[in-house]
Amino acid sequence: MELTDSIWEIIKTNSKSLDGKVWYGVKSTKIFCKPSCPSRIPNKSNVLLFTNLDTPVQNGFRPCKRCQPINEIVSDDIWVDEINYILESYYDQNLTLAELSVLAHGSISHLRHVYQSKTGISPSEKLMQIRMDKAEILLQNTKRSIGDIGNDVGIPNNSYFIKLFKKTYGVTPHQYRVDRIN
């Protein structure tokens, strides 16, 4: 089904007129919703339409925790998977807990509580793990500067990036790179 201007207007205004007939998926988050979902309006270019409720799931989309498009409460385990997908997808951006909660279609406090109870770490700690893992790979496989690598993984402050890397790996990024060469 094509995303026409009239369907886009229904999504933008959270109209219930197409609920149960059409669902939309957001390619950047892999979440699908009812047209009436009160979550933030996605970028139009990231929207896919579905006329069959089975199709989004078959295409790897997860139901929205907020609007519950399959009329079932989304399990916390599925939601944590969704949050991890978002963290992996947006690690290189300035991703705050507030922005994460918008992307994952839930409240900040509930997201933090559920994520911590299911994983044992906070979403912020997971984001930092992802960033450090990505930085380690870049240090091993590229000759990019330390500052560029910090920026590439979402930590544009060079001294802060070095401090976090040293806290994680016990050595500075430069020392890490030198030790890997020798």
Short mmCIF file of N, CA and C in Angstrom, two decimals:
data_model
loop_
_atom_site.label_atom_id
_atom_site.label_comp_id
_atom_site.label_asym_id
_atom_site.label_seq_id
_atom_site.Cartn_x
_atom_site.Cartn_y
_atom_site.Cartn_z
N MET A 1 0.84 -1.18 0.00
CA MET A 1 0.00 0.00 0.00
C MET A 1 0.88 1.24 0.00
N GLU A 2 0.49 2.23 -0.73
CA GLU A 2 1.25 3.46 -0.87
C GLU A 2 0.89 4.45 0.23
N LEU A 3 1.88 5.16 0.71
CA LEU A 3 1.66 6.19 1.73
C LEU A 3 1.19 7.46 1.03
N THR A 4 -0.11 7.63 0.95
CA THR A 4 -0.69 8.81 0.30
C THR A 4 -0.71 9.98 1.28
N ASP A 5 -0.95 11.16 0.76
CA ASP A 5 -1.04 12.34 1.61
C ASP A 5 -2.17 12.20 2.63
N SER A 6 -3.28 11.59 2.23
CA SER A 6 -4.41 11.46 3.16
C SER A 6 -4.08 10.47 4.28
N ILE A 7 -3.38 9.38 3.98
CA ILE A 7 -2.98 8.44 5.03
C ILE A 7 -1.93 9.08 5.93
N TRP A 8 -1.00 9.82 5.34
CA TRP A 8 0.00 10.50 6.14
C TRP A 8 -0.66 11.49 7.10
N GLU A 9 -1.68 12.20 6.64
CA GLU A 9 -2.40 13.15 7.50
C GLU A 9 -3.07 12.42 8.67
N ILE A 10 -3.62 11.23 8.41
CA ILE A 10 -4.24 10.42 9.46
C ILE A 10 -3.21 10.05 10.52
N ILE A 11 -2.01 9.66 10.08
CA ILE A 11 -0.94 9.30 11.01
C ILE A 11 -0.49 10.53 11.80
N LYS A 12 -0.31 11.64 11.11
CA LYS A 12 0.15 12.87 11.78
C LYS A 12 -0.85 13.38 12.81
N THR A 13 -2.13 13.17 12.57
CA THR A 13 -3.15 13.67 13.50
C THR A 13 -3.63 12.62 14.48
N ASN A 14 -3.04 11.43 14.41
CA ASN A 14 -3.39 10.32 15.31
C ASN A 14 -4.87 9.95 15.22
N SER A 15 -5.40 10.02 14.02
CA SER A 15 -6.81 9.67 13.82
C SER A 15 -6.98 8.16 13.96
N LYS A 16 -8.12 7.78 14.52
CA LYS A 16 -8.44 6.35 14.69
C LYS A 16 -9.17 5.78 13.48
N SER A 17 -9.36 6.58 12.44
CA SER A 17 -10.19 6.16 11.30
C SER A 17 -9.67 4.94 10.57
N LEU A 18 -8.37 4.68 10.61
CA LEU A 18 -7.81 3.51 9.92
C LEU A 18 -7.31 2.42 10.88
N ASP A 19 -7.49 2.62 12.18
CA ASP A 19 -7.07 1.59 13.13
C ASP A 19 -7.76 0.27 12.81
N GLY A 20 -6.98 -0.80 12.81
CA GLY A 20 -7.52 -2.12 12.49
C GLY A 20 -7.53 -2.44 11.00
N LYS A 21 -7.23 -1.43 10.18
CA LYS A 21 -7.19 -1.61 8.72
C LYS A 21 -5.79 -1.43 8.16
N VAL A 22 -5.04 -0.52 8.80
CA VAL A 22 -3.70 -0.18 8.35
C VAL A 22 -2.80 -0.03 9.58
N TRP A 23 -1.57 -0.45 9.44
CA TRP A 23 -0.54 -0.25 10.46
C TRP A 23 0.66 0.35 9.76
N TYR A 24 1.44 1.11 10.50
CA TYR A 24 2.65 1.65 9.89
C TYR A 24 3.87 1.23 10.68
N GLY A 25 4.92 0.92 9.95
CA GLY A 25 6.19 0.56 10.54
C GLY A 25 7.18 1.68 10.32
N VAL A 26 8.07 1.84 11.29
CA VAL A 26 9.11 2.85 11.19
C VAL A 26 10.43 2.12 10.95
N LYS A 27 10.98 2.30 9.77
CA LYS A 27 12.18 1.56 9.36
C LYS A 27 13.37 1.80 10.29
N SER A 28 13.50 3.01 10.81
CA SER A 28 14.68 3.33 11.63
C SER A 28 14.64 2.69 13.01
N THR A 29 13.45 2.38 13.53
CA THR A 29 13.36 1.76 14.86
C THR A 29 12.84 0.33 14.81
N LYS A 30 12.31 -0.08 13.66
CA LYS A 30 11.71 -1.42 13.47
C LYS A 30 10.53 -1.65 14.42
N ILE A 31 9.77 -0.57 14.67
CA ILE A 31 8.56 -0.63 15.49
C ILE A 31 7.37 -0.38 14.58
N PHE A 32 6.25 -1.08 14.83
CA PHE A 32 5.05 -0.76 14.08
C PHE A 32 3.92 -0.34 15.01
N CYS A 33 3.05 0.52 14.49
CA CYS A 33 2.02 1.19 15.29
C CYS A 33 0.68 1.23 14.56
N LYS A 34 -0.34 1.58 15.34
CA LYS A 34 -1.64 1.94 14.78
C LYS A 34 -1.52 3.38 14.27
N PRO A 35 -2.33 3.77 13.30
CA PRO A 35 -2.30 5.17 12.87
C PRO A 35 -2.60 6.16 14.00
N SER A 36 -3.33 5.72 15.01
CA SER A 36 -3.69 6.62 16.12
C SER A 36 -2.63 6.69 17.22
N CYS A 37 -1.50 6.07 17.03
CA CYS A 37 -0.46 6.04 18.07
C CYS A 37 -0.06 7.46 18.47
N PRO A 38 -0.05 7.73 19.79
CA PRO A 38 0.30 9.08 20.24
C PRO A 38 1.80 9.35 20.31
N SER A 39 2.62 8.41 19.90
CA SER A 39 4.06 8.62 19.94
C SER A 39 4.47 9.68 18.93
N ARG A 40 5.71 10.11 19.02
CA ARG A 40 6.23 11.14 18.13
C ARG A 40 6.04 10.73 16.68
N ILE A 41 5.70 11.68 15.85
CA ILE A 41 5.50 11.43 14.43
C ILE A 41 6.84 11.06 13.79
N PRO A 42 6.89 9.93 13.08
CA PRO A 42 8.16 9.53 12.47
C PRO A 42 8.47 10.36 11.23
N ASN A 43 9.67 10.24 10.76
CA ASN A 43 10.06 10.84 9.49
C ASN A 43 9.29 10.10 8.40
N LYS A 44 8.62 10.82 7.55
CA LYS A 44 7.76 10.22 6.52
C LYS A 44 8.54 9.22 5.65
N SER A 45 9.80 9.52 5.37
CA SER A 45 10.58 8.63 4.50
C SER A 45 10.91 7.29 5.18
N ASN A 46 10.72 7.20 6.49
CA ASN A 46 10.98 5.96 7.23
C ASN A 46 9.73 5.11 7.42
N VAL A 47 8.60 5.54 6.90
CA VAL A 47 7.33 4.87 7.15
C VAL A 47 6.99 3.86 6.05
N LEU A 48 6.61 2.66 6.49
CA LEU A 48 6.07 1.62 5.60
C LEU A 48 4.65 1.32 6.05
N LEU A 49 3.77 1.08 5.13
CA LEU A 49 2.39 0.74 5.47
C LEU A 49 2.14 -0.75 5.32
N PHE A 50 1.27 -1.27 6.18
CA PHE A 50 0.90 -2.67 6.15
C PHE A 50 -0.62 -2.77 6.24
N THR A 51 -1.20 -3.65 5.46
CA THR A 51 -2.65 -3.85 5.52
C THR A 51 -3.01 -5.18 6.18
N ASN A 52 -2.00 -5.95 6.53
CA ASN A 52 -2.19 -7.22 7.20
C ASN A 52 -1.36 -7.20 8.47
N LEU A 53 -1.95 -7.52 9.58
CA LEU A 53 -1.27 -7.44 10.87
C LEU A 53 -0.08 -8.40 10.98
N ASP A 54 -0.07 -9.48 10.22
CA ASP A 54 1.05 -10.43 10.29
C ASP A 54 2.29 -9.92 9.56
N THR A 55 2.10 -9.06 8.57
CA THR A 55 3.21 -8.62 7.72
C THR A 55 4.31 -7.87 8.47
N PRO A 56 4.00 -6.92 9.35
CA PRO A 56 5.11 -6.24 10.02
C PRO A 56 5.97 -7.19 10.85
N VAL A 57 5.36 -8.11 11.55
CA VAL A 57 6.11 -9.07 12.37
C VAL A 57 6.99 -9.95 11.48
N GLN A 58 6.43 -10.39 10.36
CA GLN A 58 7.20 -11.22 9.42
C GLN A 58 8.39 -10.45 8.84
N ASN A 59 8.29 -9.12 8.81
CA ASN A 59 9.36 -8.29 8.28
C ASN A 59 10.28 -7.74 9.37
N GLY A 60 10.20 -8.31 10.57
CA GLY A 60 11.13 -7.96 11.63
C GLY A 60 10.75 -6.75 12.46
N PHE A 61 9.52 -6.27 12.33
CA PHE A 61 9.08 -5.14 13.14
C PHE A 61 8.49 -5.66 14.45
N ARG A 62 8.63 -4.85 15.50
CA ARG A 62 8.08 -5.19 16.80
C ARG A 62 6.90 -4.28 17.10
N PRO A 63 5.89 -4.79 17.80
CA PRO A 63 4.75 -3.94 18.13
C PRO A 63 5.12 -2.84 19.12
N CYS A 64 4.51 -1.69 18.92
CA CYS A 64 4.73 -0.53 19.79
C CYS A 64 4.24 -0.82 21.20
N LYS A 65 5.04 -0.46 22.17
CA LYS A 65 4.66 -0.65 23.57
C LYS A 65 3.54 0.31 23.96
N ARG A 66 3.49 1.46 23.31
CA ARG A 66 2.52 2.48 23.69
C ARG A 66 1.13 2.21 23.12
N CYS A 67 1.01 2.00 21.80
CA CYS A 67 -0.33 1.86 21.20
C CYS A 67 -0.80 0.41 21.10
N GLN A 68 0.08 -0.55 21.34
CA GLN A 68 -0.25 -1.97 21.34
C GLN A 68 -1.05 -2.37 20.09
N PRO A 69 -0.43 -2.31 18.92
CA PRO A 69 -1.16 -2.55 17.67
C PRO A 69 -1.72 -3.96 17.51
N ILE A 70 -1.21 -4.91 18.27
CA ILE A 70 -1.76 -6.27 18.18
C ILE A 70 -2.73 -6.53 19.33
N ASN A 71 -3.09 -5.44 20.02
CA ASN A 71 -4.04 -5.50 21.14
C ASN A 71 -3.56 -6.42 22.26
N GLU A 72 -2.28 -6.52 22.40
CA GLU A 72 -1.67 -7.28 23.49
C GLU A 72 -0.56 -6.43 24.08
N ILE A 73 -0.35 -6.59 25.36
CA ILE A 73 0.75 -5.88 26.00
C ILE A 73 2.06 -6.49 25.49
N VAL A 74 2.96 -5.64 25.08
CA VAL A 74 4.27 -6.09 24.60
C VAL A 74 5.08 -6.53 25.80
N SER A 75 5.64 -7.71 25.72
CA SER A 75 6.42 -8.23 26.86
C SER A 75 7.65 -7.36 27.09
N ASP A 76 8.09 -7.32 28.33
CA ASP A 76 9.28 -6.55 28.67
C ASP A 76 10.51 -7.08 27.94
N ASP A 77 10.58 -8.39 27.72
CA ASP A 77 11.72 -8.97 27.00
C ASP A 77 11.77 -8.45 25.55
N ILE A 78 10.62 -8.38 24.91
CA ILE A 78 10.58 -7.87 23.54
C ILE A 78 10.95 -6.38 23.54
N TRP A 79 10.46 -5.66 24.54
CA TRP A 79 10.77 -4.24 24.61
C TRP A 79 12.25 -4.01 24.84
N VAL A 80 12.88 -4.81 25.66
CA VAL A 80 14.33 -4.68 25.89
C VAL A 80 15.08 -4.96 24.58
N ASP A 81 14.64 -5.96 23.82
CA ASP A 81 15.25 -6.21 22.51
C ASP A 81 15.12 -4.99 21.61
N GLU A 82 13.95 -4.37 21.65
CA GLU A 82 13.69 -3.17 20.86
C GLU A 82 14.62 -2.03 21.30
N ILE A 83 14.78 -1.85 22.58
CA ILE A 83 15.65 -0.81 23.11
C ILE A 83 17.10 -1.08 22.70
N ASN A 84 17.53 -2.34 22.76
CA ASN A 84 18.89 -2.68 22.33
C ASN A 84 19.08 -2.39 20.85
N TYR A 85 18.08 -2.68 20.04
CA TYR A 85 18.15 -2.39 18.60
C TYR A 85 18.33 -0.88 18.39
N ILE A 86 17.58 -0.09 19.12
CA ILE A 86 17.68 1.37 18.99
C ILE A 86 19.06 1.84 19.44
N LEU A 87 19.56 1.32 20.56
CA LEU A 87 20.89 1.70 21.03
C LEU A 87 21.96 1.35 20.00
N GLU A 88 21.87 0.17 19.41
CA GLU A 88 22.84 -0.24 18.38
C GLU A 88 22.74 0.64 17.13
N SER A 89 21.53 1.08 16.83
CA SER A 89 21.31 1.87 15.62
C SER A 89 21.71 3.34 15.78
N TYR A 90 21.62 3.87 16.98
CA TYR A 90 21.83 5.29 17.20
C TYR A 90 23.00 5.60 18.14
N TYR A 91 23.88 4.65 18.37
CA TYR A 91 24.99 4.85 19.32
C TYR A 91 25.87 6.03 18.95
N ASP A 92 25.96 6.34 17.67
CA ASP A 92 26.86 7.39 17.21
C ASP A 92 26.25 8.80 17.30
N GLN A 93 25.03 8.88 17.82
CA GLN A 93 24.35 10.16 17.95
C GLN A 93 24.24 10.55 19.42
N ASN A 94 23.86 11.79 19.64
CA ASN A 94 23.67 12.28 21.01
C ASN A 94 22.33 11.74 21.50
N LEU A 95 22.33 10.51 21.98
CA LEU A 95 21.12 9.80 22.36
C LEU A 95 20.90 9.92 23.86
N THR A 96 19.96 10.77 24.25
CA THR A 96 19.63 10.93 25.66
C THR A 96 18.58 9.89 26.05
N LEU A 97 18.41 9.73 27.35
CA LEU A 97 17.38 8.81 27.84
C LEU A 97 16.00 9.28 27.39
N ALA A 98 15.79 10.58 27.35
CA ALA A 98 14.51 11.12 26.90
C ALA A 98 14.26 10.76 25.43
N GLU A 99 15.27 10.92 24.60
CA GLU A 99 15.13 10.58 23.18
C GLU A 99 14.93 9.08 23.01
N LEU A 100 15.66 8.29 23.77
CA LEU A 100 15.50 6.84 23.71
C LEU A 100 14.07 6.44 24.06
N SER A 101 13.51 7.07 25.08
CA SER A 101 12.15 6.73 25.49
C SER A 101 11.14 7.09 24.39
N VAL A 102 11.40 8.17 23.67
CA VAL A 102 10.52 8.54 22.54
C VAL A 102 10.65 7.50 21.43
N LEU A 103 11.88 7.14 21.09
CA LEU A 103 12.09 6.16 20.02
C LEU A 103 11.53 4.78 20.37
N ALA A 104 11.57 4.43 21.66
CA ALA A 104 11.09 3.12 22.10
C ALA A 104 9.61 3.15 22.51
N HIS A 105 9.00 4.31 22.39
CA HIS A 105 7.57 4.48 22.67
C HIS A 105 7.20 4.10 24.10
N GLY A 106 7.89 4.69 25.06
CA GLY A 106 7.57 4.46 26.46
C GLY A 106 8.03 5.63 27.31
N SER A 107 7.67 5.62 28.57
CA SER A 107 8.09 6.70 29.46
C SER A 107 9.53 6.49 29.91
N ILE A 108 10.19 7.58 30.28
CA ILE A 108 11.58 7.52 30.72
C ILE A 108 11.73 6.62 31.94
N SER A 109 10.91 6.84 32.94
CA SER A 109 11.08 6.08 34.19
C SER A 109 10.77 4.60 34.00
N HIS A 110 9.74 4.29 33.23
CA HIS A 110 9.40 2.89 33.00
C HIS A 110 10.49 2.20 32.17
N LEU A 111 10.98 2.90 31.16
CA LEU A 111 12.05 2.34 30.33
C LEU A 111 13.27 2.04 31.18
N ARG A 112 13.69 3.00 31.99
CA ARG A 112 14.88 2.81 32.83
C ARG A 112 14.68 1.63 33.78
N HIS A 113 13.50 1.57 34.41
CA HIS A 113 13.22 0.50 35.39
C HIS A 113 13.20 -0.87 34.71
N VAL A 114 12.45 -1.00 33.62
CA VAL A 114 12.34 -2.29 32.94
C VAL A 114 13.70 -2.73 32.41
N TYR A 115 14.42 -1.82 31.78
CA TYR A 115 15.71 -2.19 31.20
C TYR A 115 16.68 -2.66 32.28
N GLN A 116 16.76 -1.90 33.36
CA GLN A 116 17.68 -2.26 34.46
C GLN A 116 17.28 -3.61 35.08
N SER A 117 15.98 -3.83 35.27
CA SER A 117 15.56 -5.08 35.90
C SER A 117 15.80 -6.28 35.00
N LYS A 118 15.72 -6.10 33.69
CA LYS A 118 15.92 -7.21 32.75
C LYS A 118 17.39 -7.47 32.41
N THR A 119 18.22 -6.42 32.43
CA THR A 119 19.60 -6.59 31.99
C THR A 119 20.64 -6.43 33.10
N GLY A 120 20.25 -5.80 34.20
CA GLY A 120 21.20 -5.57 35.28
C GLY A 120 22.03 -4.31 35.10
N ILE A 121 21.85 -3.61 34.00
CA ILE A 121 22.55 -2.34 33.76
C ILE A 121 21.54 -1.32 33.23
N SER A 122 21.91 -0.07 33.30
CA SER A 122 21.04 0.99 32.80
C SER A 122 21.18 1.11 31.28
N PRO A 123 20.21 1.71 30.62
CA PRO A 123 20.35 1.94 29.18
C PRO A 123 21.59 2.78 28.86
N SER A 124 21.92 3.73 29.73
CA SER A 124 23.11 4.56 29.51
C SER A 124 24.38 3.74 29.58
N GLU A 125 24.43 2.79 30.52
CA GLU A 125 25.60 1.91 30.61
C GLU A 125 25.71 1.03 29.37
N LYS A 126 24.59 0.53 28.88
CA LYS A 126 24.60 -0.29 27.67
C LYS A 126 25.07 0.53 26.48
N LEU A 127 24.59 1.76 26.37
CA LEU A 127 25.03 2.64 25.28
C LEU A 127 26.54 2.85 25.34
N MET A 128 27.07 3.04 26.54
CA MET A 128 28.51 3.25 26.67
C MET A 128 29.28 1.97 26.29
N GLN A 129 28.75 0.80 26.67
CA GLN A 129 29.39 -0.46 26.26
C GLN A 129 29.45 -0.56 24.74
N ILE A 130 28.35 -0.25 24.10
CA ILE A 130 28.30 -0.31 22.63
C ILE A 130 29.32 0.65 22.04
N ARG A 131 29.36 1.87 22.56
CA ARG A 131 30.30 2.86 22.04
C ARG A 131 31.75 2.41 22.22
N MET A 132 32.07 1.84 23.37
CA MET A 132 33.44 1.39 23.61
C MET A 132 33.78 0.19 22.72
N ASP A 133 32.83 -0.72 22.53
CA ASP A 133 33.06 -1.85 21.63
C ASP A 133 33.32 -1.36 20.20
N LYS A 134 32.55 -0.39 19.75
CA LYS A 134 32.72 0.15 18.40
C LYS A 134 34.06 0.87 18.29
N ALA A 135 34.43 1.61 19.35
CA ALA A 135 35.72 2.31 19.34
C ALA A 135 36.88 1.32 19.27
N GLU A 136 36.76 0.24 20.01
CA GLU A 136 37.81 -0.79 19.98
C GLU A 136 37.98 -1.35 18.57
N ILE A 137 36.89 -1.62 17.91
CA ILE A 137 36.95 -2.15 16.54
C ILE A 137 37.59 -1.12 15.61
N LEU A 138 37.21 0.14 15.74
CA LEU A 138 37.79 1.18 14.89
C LEU A 138 39.29 1.35 15.15
N LEU A 139 39.69 1.26 16.40
CA LEU A 139 41.12 1.36 16.73
C LEU A 139 41.90 0.20 16.12
N GLN A 140 41.32 -0.97 16.10
CA GLN A 140 41.99 -2.15 15.56
C GLN A 140 42.04 -2.15 14.03
N ASN A 141 41.02 -1.59 13.40
CA ASN A 141 40.86 -1.78 11.96
C ASN A 141 41.00 -0.53 11.11
N THR A 142 41.25 0.62 11.74
CA THR A 142 41.43 1.84 10.96
C THR A 142 42.63 2.61 11.46
N LYS A 143 43.02 3.59 10.69
CA LYS A 143 44.09 4.50 11.11
C LYS A 143 43.51 5.87 11.44
N ARG A 144 42.20 5.92 11.65
CA ARG A 144 41.54 7.19 11.98
C ARG A 144 42.11 7.75 13.28
N SER A 145 42.09 9.06 13.41
CA SER A 145 42.61 9.69 14.63
C SER A 145 41.73 9.33 15.82
N ILE A 146 42.29 9.46 17.00
CA ILE A 146 41.56 9.17 18.24
C ILE A 146 40.33 10.09 18.32
N GLY A 147 40.50 11.35 18.01
CA GLY A 147 39.39 12.31 18.04
C GLY A 147 38.29 11.93 17.07
N ASP A 148 38.67 11.49 15.87
CA ASP A 148 37.67 11.08 14.88
C ASP A 148 36.93 9.84 15.34
N ILE A 149 37.64 8.91 15.95
CA ILE A 149 36.99 7.70 16.44
C ILE A 149 36.01 8.04 17.56
N GLY A 150 36.42 8.90 18.47
CA GLY A 150 35.50 9.33 19.53
C GLY A 150 34.25 9.95 18.94
N ASN A 151 34.43 10.80 17.97
CA ASN A 151 33.29 11.43 17.30
C ASN A 151 32.42 10.38 16.58
N ASP A 152 33.06 9.41 15.94
CA ASP A 152 32.34 8.36 15.21
C ASP A 152 31.44 7.52 16.12
N VAL A 153 31.85 7.38 17.38
CA VAL A 153 31.06 6.55 18.30
C VAL A 153 30.15 7.38 19.20
N GLY A 154 30.01 8.66 18.89
CA GLY A 154 29.07 9.49 19.63
C GLY A 154 29.63 10.22 20.84
N ILE A 155 30.97 10.29 20.93
CA ILE A 155 31.59 11.02 22.05
C ILE A 155 32.53 12.06 21.46
N PRO A 156 32.00 13.23 21.10
CA PRO A 156 32.80 14.23 20.40
C PRO A 156 33.85 14.92 21.27
N ASN A 157 33.73 14.86 22.59
CA ASN A 157 34.72 15.46 23.48
C ASN A 157 35.90 14.49 23.60
N ASN A 158 37.03 14.86 22.99
CA ASN A 158 38.19 13.97 22.90
C ASN A 158 38.71 13.54 24.27
N SER A 159 38.85 14.47 25.19
CA SER A 159 39.40 14.09 26.50
C SER A 159 38.43 13.19 27.25
N TYR A 160 37.14 13.42 27.10
CA TYR A 160 36.15 12.56 27.75
C TYR A 160 36.18 11.16 27.12
N PHE A 161 36.31 11.10 25.80
CA PHE A 161 36.40 9.80 25.13
C PHE A 161 37.62 9.03 25.64
N ILE A 162 38.76 9.68 25.73
CA ILE A 162 39.99 9.03 26.21
C ILE A 162 39.78 8.52 27.64
N LYS A 163 39.18 9.35 28.48
CA LYS A 163 38.93 8.97 29.88
C LYS A 163 38.02 7.73 29.95
N LEU A 164 36.94 7.72 29.18
CA LEU A 164 36.02 6.58 29.19
C LEU A 164 36.69 5.32 28.64
N PHE A 165 37.47 5.48 27.59
CA PHE A 165 38.15 4.33 27.00
C PHE A 165 39.13 3.74 28.02
N LYS A 166 39.88 4.60 28.69
CA LYS A 166 40.85 4.12 29.68
C LYS A 166 40.14 3.43 30.84
N LYS A 167 39.00 3.97 31.25
CA LYS A 167 38.23 3.35 32.32
C LYS A 167 37.76 1.95 31.91
N THR A 168 37.40 1.80 30.65
CA THR A 168 36.88 0.52 30.15
C THR A 168 37.99 -0.50 29.91
N TYR A 169 39.07 -0.07 29.26
CA TYR A 169 40.11 -1.00 28.82
C TYR A 169 41.42 -0.92 29.61
N GLY A 170 41.53 0.04 30.53
CA GLY A 170 42.73 0.14 31.36
C GLY A 170 43.89 0.85 30.70
N VAL A 171 43.73 1.25 29.45
CA VAL A 171 44.77 2.00 28.73
C VAL A 171 44.09 3.05 27.87
N THR A 172 44.86 4.06 27.48
CA THR A 172 44.31 5.08 26.58
C THR A 172 44.09 4.47 25.19
N PRO A 173 43.30 5.11 24.35
CA PRO A 173 43.14 4.59 22.98
C PRO A 173 44.46 4.51 22.23
N HIS A 174 45.32 5.50 22.43
CA HIS A 174 46.63 5.47 21.76
C HIS A 174 47.45 4.28 22.24
N GLN A 175 47.49 4.06 23.55
CA GLN A 175 48.24 2.92 24.10
C GLN A 175 47.64 1.61 23.59
N TYR A 176 46.34 1.55 23.52
CA TYR A 176 45.65 0.35 23.04
C TYR A 176 46.09 0.05 21.61
N ARG A 177 46.10 1.07 20.77
CA ARG A 177 46.48 0.90 19.37
C ARG A 177 47.94 0.47 19.25
N VAL A 178 48.83 1.10 20.02
CA VAL A 178 50.26 0.78 20.00
C VAL A 178 50.46 -0.68 20.46
N ASP A 179 49.80 -1.07 21.54
CA ASP A 179 49.93 -2.43 22.06
C ASP A 179 49.45 -3.47 21.05
N ARG A 180 48.44 -3.15 20.26
CA ARG A 180 47.91 -4.10 19.27
C ARG A 180 48.87 -4.26 18.09
N ILE A 181 49.61 -3.21 17.78
CA ILE A 181 50.56 -3.25 16.65
C ILE A 181 51.79 -4.07 17.04
N ASN A 182 52.23 -3.94 18.29
CA ASN A 182 53.45 -4.65 18.73
C ASN A 182 53.21 -6.05 19.19
#
